XYZ file of C-alpha atoms in Angstrom:
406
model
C 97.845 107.490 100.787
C 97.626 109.352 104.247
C 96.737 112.729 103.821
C 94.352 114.283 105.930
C 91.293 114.258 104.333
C 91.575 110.843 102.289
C 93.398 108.234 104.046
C 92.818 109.356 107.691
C 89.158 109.880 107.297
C 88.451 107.002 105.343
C 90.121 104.589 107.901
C 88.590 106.419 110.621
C 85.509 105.387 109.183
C 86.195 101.695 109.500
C 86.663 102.204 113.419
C 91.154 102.490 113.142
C 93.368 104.990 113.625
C 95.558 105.027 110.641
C 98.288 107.416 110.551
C 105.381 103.916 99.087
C 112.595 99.991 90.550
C 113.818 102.943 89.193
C 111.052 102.904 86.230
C 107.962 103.950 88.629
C 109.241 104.886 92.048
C 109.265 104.263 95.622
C 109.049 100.477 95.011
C 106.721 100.564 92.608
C 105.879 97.409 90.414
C 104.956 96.439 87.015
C 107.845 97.835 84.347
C 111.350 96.973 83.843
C 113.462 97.551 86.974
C 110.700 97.081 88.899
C 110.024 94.799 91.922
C 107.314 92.529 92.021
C 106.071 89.704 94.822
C 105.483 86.350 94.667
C 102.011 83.174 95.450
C 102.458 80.990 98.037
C 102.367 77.203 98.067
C 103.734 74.020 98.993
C 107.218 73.209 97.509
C 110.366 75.164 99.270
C 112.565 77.726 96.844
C 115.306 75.225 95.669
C 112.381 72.279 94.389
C 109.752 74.688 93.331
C 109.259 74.920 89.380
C 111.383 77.844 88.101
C 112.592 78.607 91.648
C 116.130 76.893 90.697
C 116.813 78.525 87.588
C 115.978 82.006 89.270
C 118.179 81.754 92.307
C 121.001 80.666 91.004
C 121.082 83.704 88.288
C 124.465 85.333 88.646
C 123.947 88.503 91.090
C 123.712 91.496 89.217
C 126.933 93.721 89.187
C 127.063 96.141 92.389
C 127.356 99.559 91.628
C 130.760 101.657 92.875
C 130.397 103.869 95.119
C 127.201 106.252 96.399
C 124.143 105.720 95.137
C 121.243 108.577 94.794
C 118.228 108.080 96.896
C 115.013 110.731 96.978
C 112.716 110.438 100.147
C 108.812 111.922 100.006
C 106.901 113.016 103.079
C 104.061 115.058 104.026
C 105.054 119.288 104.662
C 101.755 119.971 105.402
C 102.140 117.042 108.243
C 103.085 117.766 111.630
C 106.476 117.209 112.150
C 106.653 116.537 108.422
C 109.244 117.629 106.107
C 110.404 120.152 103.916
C 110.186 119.101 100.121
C 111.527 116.090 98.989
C 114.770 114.346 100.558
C 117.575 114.077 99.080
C 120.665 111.547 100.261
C 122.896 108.855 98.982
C 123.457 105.343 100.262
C 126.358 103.192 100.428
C 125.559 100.063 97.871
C 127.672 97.473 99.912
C 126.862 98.868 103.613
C 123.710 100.607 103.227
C 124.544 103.531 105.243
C 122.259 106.654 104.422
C 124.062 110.211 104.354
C 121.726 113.058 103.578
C 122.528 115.734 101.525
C 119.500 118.425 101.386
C 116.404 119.332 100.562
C 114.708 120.109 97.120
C 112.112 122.739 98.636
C 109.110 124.172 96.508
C 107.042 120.837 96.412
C 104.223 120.391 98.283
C 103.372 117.618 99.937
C 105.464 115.290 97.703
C 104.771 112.232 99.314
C 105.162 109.684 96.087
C 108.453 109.849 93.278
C 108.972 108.213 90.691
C 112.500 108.526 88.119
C 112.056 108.821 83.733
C 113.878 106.064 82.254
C 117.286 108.422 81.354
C 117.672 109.500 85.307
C 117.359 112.976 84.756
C 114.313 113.867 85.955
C 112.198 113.241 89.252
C 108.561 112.978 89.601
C 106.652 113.784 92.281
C 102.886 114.340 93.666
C 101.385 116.834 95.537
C 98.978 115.103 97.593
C 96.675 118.155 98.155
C 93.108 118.682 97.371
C 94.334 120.660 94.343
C 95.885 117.389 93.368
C 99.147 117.842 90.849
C 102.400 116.131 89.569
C 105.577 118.131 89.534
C 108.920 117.623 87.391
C 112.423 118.452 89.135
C 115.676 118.030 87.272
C 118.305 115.484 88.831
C 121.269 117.522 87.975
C 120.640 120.721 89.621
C 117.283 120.218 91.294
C 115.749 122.505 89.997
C 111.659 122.246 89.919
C 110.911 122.450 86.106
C 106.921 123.132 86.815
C 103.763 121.365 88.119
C 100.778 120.040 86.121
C 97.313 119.829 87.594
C 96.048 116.242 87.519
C 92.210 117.485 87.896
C 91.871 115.592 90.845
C 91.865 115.578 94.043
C 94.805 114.307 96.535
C 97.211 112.921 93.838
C 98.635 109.849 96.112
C 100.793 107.929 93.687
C 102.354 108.488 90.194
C 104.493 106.123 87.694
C 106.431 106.468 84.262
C 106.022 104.709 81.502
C 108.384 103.002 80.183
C 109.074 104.885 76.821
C 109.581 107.887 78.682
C 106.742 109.712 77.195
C 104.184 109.812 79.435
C 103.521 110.446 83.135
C 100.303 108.143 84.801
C 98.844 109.457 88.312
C 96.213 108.077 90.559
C 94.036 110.733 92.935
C 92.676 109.151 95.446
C 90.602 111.801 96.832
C 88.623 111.996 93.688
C 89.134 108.538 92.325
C 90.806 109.625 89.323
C 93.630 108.707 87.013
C 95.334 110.932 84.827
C 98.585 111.238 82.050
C 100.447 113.691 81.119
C 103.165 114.107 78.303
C 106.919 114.528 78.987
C 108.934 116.378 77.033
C 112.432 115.922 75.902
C 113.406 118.240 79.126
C 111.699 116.059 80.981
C 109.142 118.980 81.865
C 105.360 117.930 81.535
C 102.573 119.628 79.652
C 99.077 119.510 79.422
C 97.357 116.751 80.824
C 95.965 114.294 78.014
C 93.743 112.174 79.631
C 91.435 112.276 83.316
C 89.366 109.215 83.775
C 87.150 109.089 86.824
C 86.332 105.443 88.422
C 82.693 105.690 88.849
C 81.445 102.141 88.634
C 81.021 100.000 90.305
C 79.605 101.862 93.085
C 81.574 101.896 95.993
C 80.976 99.206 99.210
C 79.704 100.540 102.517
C 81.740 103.087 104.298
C 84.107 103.305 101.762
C 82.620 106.814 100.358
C 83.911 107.266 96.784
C 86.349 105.806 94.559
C 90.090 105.481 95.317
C 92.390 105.575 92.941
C 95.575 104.583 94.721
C 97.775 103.551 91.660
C 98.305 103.235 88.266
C 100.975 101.413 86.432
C 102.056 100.085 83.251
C 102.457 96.197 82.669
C 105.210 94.452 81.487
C 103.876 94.241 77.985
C 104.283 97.785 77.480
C 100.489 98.396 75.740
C 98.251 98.364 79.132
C 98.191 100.221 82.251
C 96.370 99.115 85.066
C 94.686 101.027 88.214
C 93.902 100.079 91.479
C 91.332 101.531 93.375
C 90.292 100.794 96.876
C 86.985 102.387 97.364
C 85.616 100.421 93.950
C 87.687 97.149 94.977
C 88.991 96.849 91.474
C 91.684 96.336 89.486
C 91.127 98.852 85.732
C 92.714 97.813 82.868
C 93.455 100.749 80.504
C 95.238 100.108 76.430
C 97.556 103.515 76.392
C 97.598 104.973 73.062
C 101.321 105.902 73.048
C 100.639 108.669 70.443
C 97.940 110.739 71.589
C 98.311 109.591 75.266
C 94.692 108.573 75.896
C 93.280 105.747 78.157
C 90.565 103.206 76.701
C 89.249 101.028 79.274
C 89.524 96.932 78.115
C 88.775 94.962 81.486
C 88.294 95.048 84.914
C 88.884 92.547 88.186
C 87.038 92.817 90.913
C 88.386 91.783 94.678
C 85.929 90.936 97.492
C 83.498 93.477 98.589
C 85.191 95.523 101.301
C 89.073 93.907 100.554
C 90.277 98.085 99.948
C 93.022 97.174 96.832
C 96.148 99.491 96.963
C 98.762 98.191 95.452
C 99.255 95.741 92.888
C 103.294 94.777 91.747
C 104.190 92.372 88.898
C 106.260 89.565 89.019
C 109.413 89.788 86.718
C 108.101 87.277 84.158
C 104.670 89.318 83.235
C 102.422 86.463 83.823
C 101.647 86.928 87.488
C 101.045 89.988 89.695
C 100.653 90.540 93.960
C 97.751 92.605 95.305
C 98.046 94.270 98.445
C 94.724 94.416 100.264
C 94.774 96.933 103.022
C 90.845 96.784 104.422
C 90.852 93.419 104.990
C 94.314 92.521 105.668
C 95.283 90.529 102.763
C 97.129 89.666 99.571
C 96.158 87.925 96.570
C 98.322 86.207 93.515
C 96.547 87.697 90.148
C 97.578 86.123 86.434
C 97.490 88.726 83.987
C 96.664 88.051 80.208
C 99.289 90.542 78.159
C 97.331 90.510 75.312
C 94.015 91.287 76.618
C 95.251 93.447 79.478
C 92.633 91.420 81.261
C 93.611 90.638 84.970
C 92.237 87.818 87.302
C 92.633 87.967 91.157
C 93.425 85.248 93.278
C 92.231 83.678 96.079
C 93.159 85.851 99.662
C 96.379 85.188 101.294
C 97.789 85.822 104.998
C 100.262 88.781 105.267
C 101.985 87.096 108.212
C 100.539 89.684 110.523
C 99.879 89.396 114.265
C 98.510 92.456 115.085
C 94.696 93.401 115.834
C 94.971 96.111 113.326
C 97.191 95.830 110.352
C 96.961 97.570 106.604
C 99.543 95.828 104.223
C 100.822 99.035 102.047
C 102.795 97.419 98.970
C 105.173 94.009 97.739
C 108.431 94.451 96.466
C 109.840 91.893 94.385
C 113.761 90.795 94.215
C 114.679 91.448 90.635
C 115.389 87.773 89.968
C 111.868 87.166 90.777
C 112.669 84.753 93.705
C 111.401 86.431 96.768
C 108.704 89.183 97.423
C 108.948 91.607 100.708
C 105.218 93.093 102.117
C 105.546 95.954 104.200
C 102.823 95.806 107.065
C 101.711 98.811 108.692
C 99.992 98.550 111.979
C 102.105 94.999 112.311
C 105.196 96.495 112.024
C 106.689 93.681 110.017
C 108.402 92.652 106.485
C 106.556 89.810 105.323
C 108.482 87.230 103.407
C 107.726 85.077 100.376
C 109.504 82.247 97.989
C 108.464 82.868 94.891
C 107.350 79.458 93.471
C 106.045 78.214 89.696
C 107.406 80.774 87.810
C 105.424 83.287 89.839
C 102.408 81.660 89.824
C 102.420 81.167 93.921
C 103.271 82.781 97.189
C 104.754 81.070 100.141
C 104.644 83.089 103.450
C 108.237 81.927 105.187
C 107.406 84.432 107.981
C 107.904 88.258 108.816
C 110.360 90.600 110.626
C 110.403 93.478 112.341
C 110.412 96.563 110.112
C 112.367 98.644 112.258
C 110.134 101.384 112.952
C 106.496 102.342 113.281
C 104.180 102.211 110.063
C 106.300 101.146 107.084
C 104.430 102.909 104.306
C 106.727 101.849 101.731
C 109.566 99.018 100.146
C 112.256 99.483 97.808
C 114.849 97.566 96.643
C 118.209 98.852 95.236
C 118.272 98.477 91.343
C 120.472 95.309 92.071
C 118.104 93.448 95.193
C 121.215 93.888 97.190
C 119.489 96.544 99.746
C 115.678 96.815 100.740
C 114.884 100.032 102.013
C 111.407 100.728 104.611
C 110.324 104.153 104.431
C 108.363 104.144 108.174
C 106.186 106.814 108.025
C 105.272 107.045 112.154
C 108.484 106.822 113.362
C 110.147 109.278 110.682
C 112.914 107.060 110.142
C 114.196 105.129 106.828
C 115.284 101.545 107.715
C 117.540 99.506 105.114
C 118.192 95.861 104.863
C 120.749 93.483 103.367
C 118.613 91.005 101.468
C 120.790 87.276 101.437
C 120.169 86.014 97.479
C 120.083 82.312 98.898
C 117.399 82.552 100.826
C 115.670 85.932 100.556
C 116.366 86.835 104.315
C 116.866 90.534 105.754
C 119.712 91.794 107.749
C 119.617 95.529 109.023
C 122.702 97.632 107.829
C 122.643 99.769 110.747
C 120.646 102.036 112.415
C 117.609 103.870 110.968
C 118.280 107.386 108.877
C 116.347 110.132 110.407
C 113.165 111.373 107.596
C 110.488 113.834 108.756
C 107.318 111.798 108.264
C 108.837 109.307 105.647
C 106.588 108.135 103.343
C 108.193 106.823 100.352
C 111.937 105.992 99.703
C 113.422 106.197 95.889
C 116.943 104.593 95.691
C 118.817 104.690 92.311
């Protein structure tokens, strides 16, 4: 997150001057559509175990003609924007053409899509944290939900369509809320606050950055940075309640925000931000249980640099890590059926501060929503080989911070 009191202040305390799949938004891993990363290793793509059989997967069919993309920001930002963006992009080209703004959301600087693409989510990253439904059709803002937290930062659906899962990172909280057959939400379900372990030194409080729901469908997991650790939560689908089963704990001090899965369910990539890192975790579907990996290089150069978030192509062959500070893509081969990460090095991201990846439901497109520069970069991705081409120039955002193509 970046909002003024929470990510600002809490960098600021660690001596830097710091400033987000169609299933859970703006890049978002960990259900179907999704896009996860990928360990690194030894063997190259075309010799490593599994790597064959995933690259040369036919492409997936590409869509015919304009394709909808949403774009958060900050409104309470200078410079920021209005409400949430709304433009198409060209599936073959990748040009961006904006078409308004859906006004009457604060601060909406995560979105996530239900399942049926009729509804968009979004988060109001304010002290008064809160989630807010908008229909797709008309845009019109069906209602906001308190999360009872503070400075909602990041929000996914799950996969059923029936719930809506929200991390506050001001408060360390995670919350759910129903969904109804409108797609509206209602009352809020469940609020569970991260209060062990106790946070490390100078990282104040707990920091719920996200929550998503793994590949197996029963357990959602939530990363928070100020706890370094990785909660695993069993959803009851009925009464949409969370019951913690396991936790994973990262170094002291390694600040966790972002965790995607890899397509097969087995493996998952954290994105370390305090200390610059990312790790490969294996994740145990029937116990929910997750265990992190050993630290890996982002690729970065720079003195400062806070990795925000993989993306993973959908046939699971490379992952993309968008390095803020850097200024870089990172990229990985995917190797051993997910199991490793090879760094096969980085590229420029095209602006200043790239908050946020997405891929295009079919991996053809990679989109960099670059928060500093207020611009929203997109990239051809090549299936052989996982490398990035721009399309173009940058489309103009207000403070982008998160970038939801469909």
């Amino acid at each position: 997150m970046d909002s003024g009191w929470s990510r600002r202040r809490f960098v600021g305390a660690l001596g830097a001057a710091a400033g987000a799949s169609v299933l859970s938004g703006c890049g978002d891993g960990g259900t179907a559509g999704s896009t996860p990363a990928r360990p690194s290793g030894s063997a190259s793509p075309s010799t490593a175990a599994g790597a064959t059989a995933t690259a040369s997967a036919p492409a997936a069919k590409e869509p015919s003609g304009p394709r909808p993309l949403y774009l958060g920001t900050y409104t309470s930002m200078e410079g920021g924007g209005e409400g949430i963006g709304v433009a198409a992009y060209d599936p073959v080209s990748g040009r961006i053409t904006g078409s308004g703004t859906i006004t009457g959301v604060p601060d909406p600087s995560y979105l996530a899509v239900h399942p049926d693409g009729r509804t968009l989510y979004a988060v109001q990253e304010r002290e008064r944290g809160a989630v807010t439904a908008v229909r797709t059709s008309d845009r019109e803002v069906l209602g906001s939900r308190a999360t009872g937290g503070a400075h909602t930062c990041q929000l996914s659906v799950h996969p059923g369509g029936r719930w809506l899962l929200s991390a506050d990172y001001g408060s360390g909280t995670v919350a759910v809320h129903p969904i109804d057959a409108s797609g509206a939400l209602g009352e809020r379900t469940a609020l569970v606050t991260h209060s062990r372990p106790a946070p490390g030194p100078g990282q104040e409080g707990p920091h719920a950055h996200q929550i998503v729901t793994a590949p197996d469908g029963g357990h959602v997991l939530a990363v928070d940075l100020g706890t370094d650790t990785v909660y695993s939560y069993r959803l009851d689908q009925r009464a949409g309640t969370l019951t913690e089963v396991a936790r994973a704990h990262t170094r002291p001090g390694a600040g966790p925000r972002h965790l995607t899965f890899h397509p097969g369910g087995r493996y998952a990539y954290l994105a370390c931000e305090v200390d610059d890192t990312v790790s490969v975790c294996s994740y145990d579907p029937s116990s929910g249980r997750l265990t992190i990996g050993r630290p890996q290089s982002t690729g970065a150069k720079a003195d400062t640099n806070y990795p925000a978030q993989f993306a993973v192509t959908p046939d699971g062959a490379y992952a993309f890590l968008a390095n803020r500070g850097d200024d870089t893509i990172a990229r990985y081969a995917v190797e051993a059926d997910g199991a490793r990460l090879r760094l096969l090095g980085t590229v420029p991201s095209g602006g200043e501060f790239p908050r946020q990846l997405a891929l295009s439901p079919d991996g053809g497109l990679l989109f960099t929503a670059n928060q500093r520069s207020g611009t929203v970069g997109v990239f051809h991705v090549d299936g052989r080989d996982g490398g990035l081409r721009r399309a173009g120039e940058p489309f103009v955002s207000p403070v982008a911070v998160c970038a939801l193509p469909l």
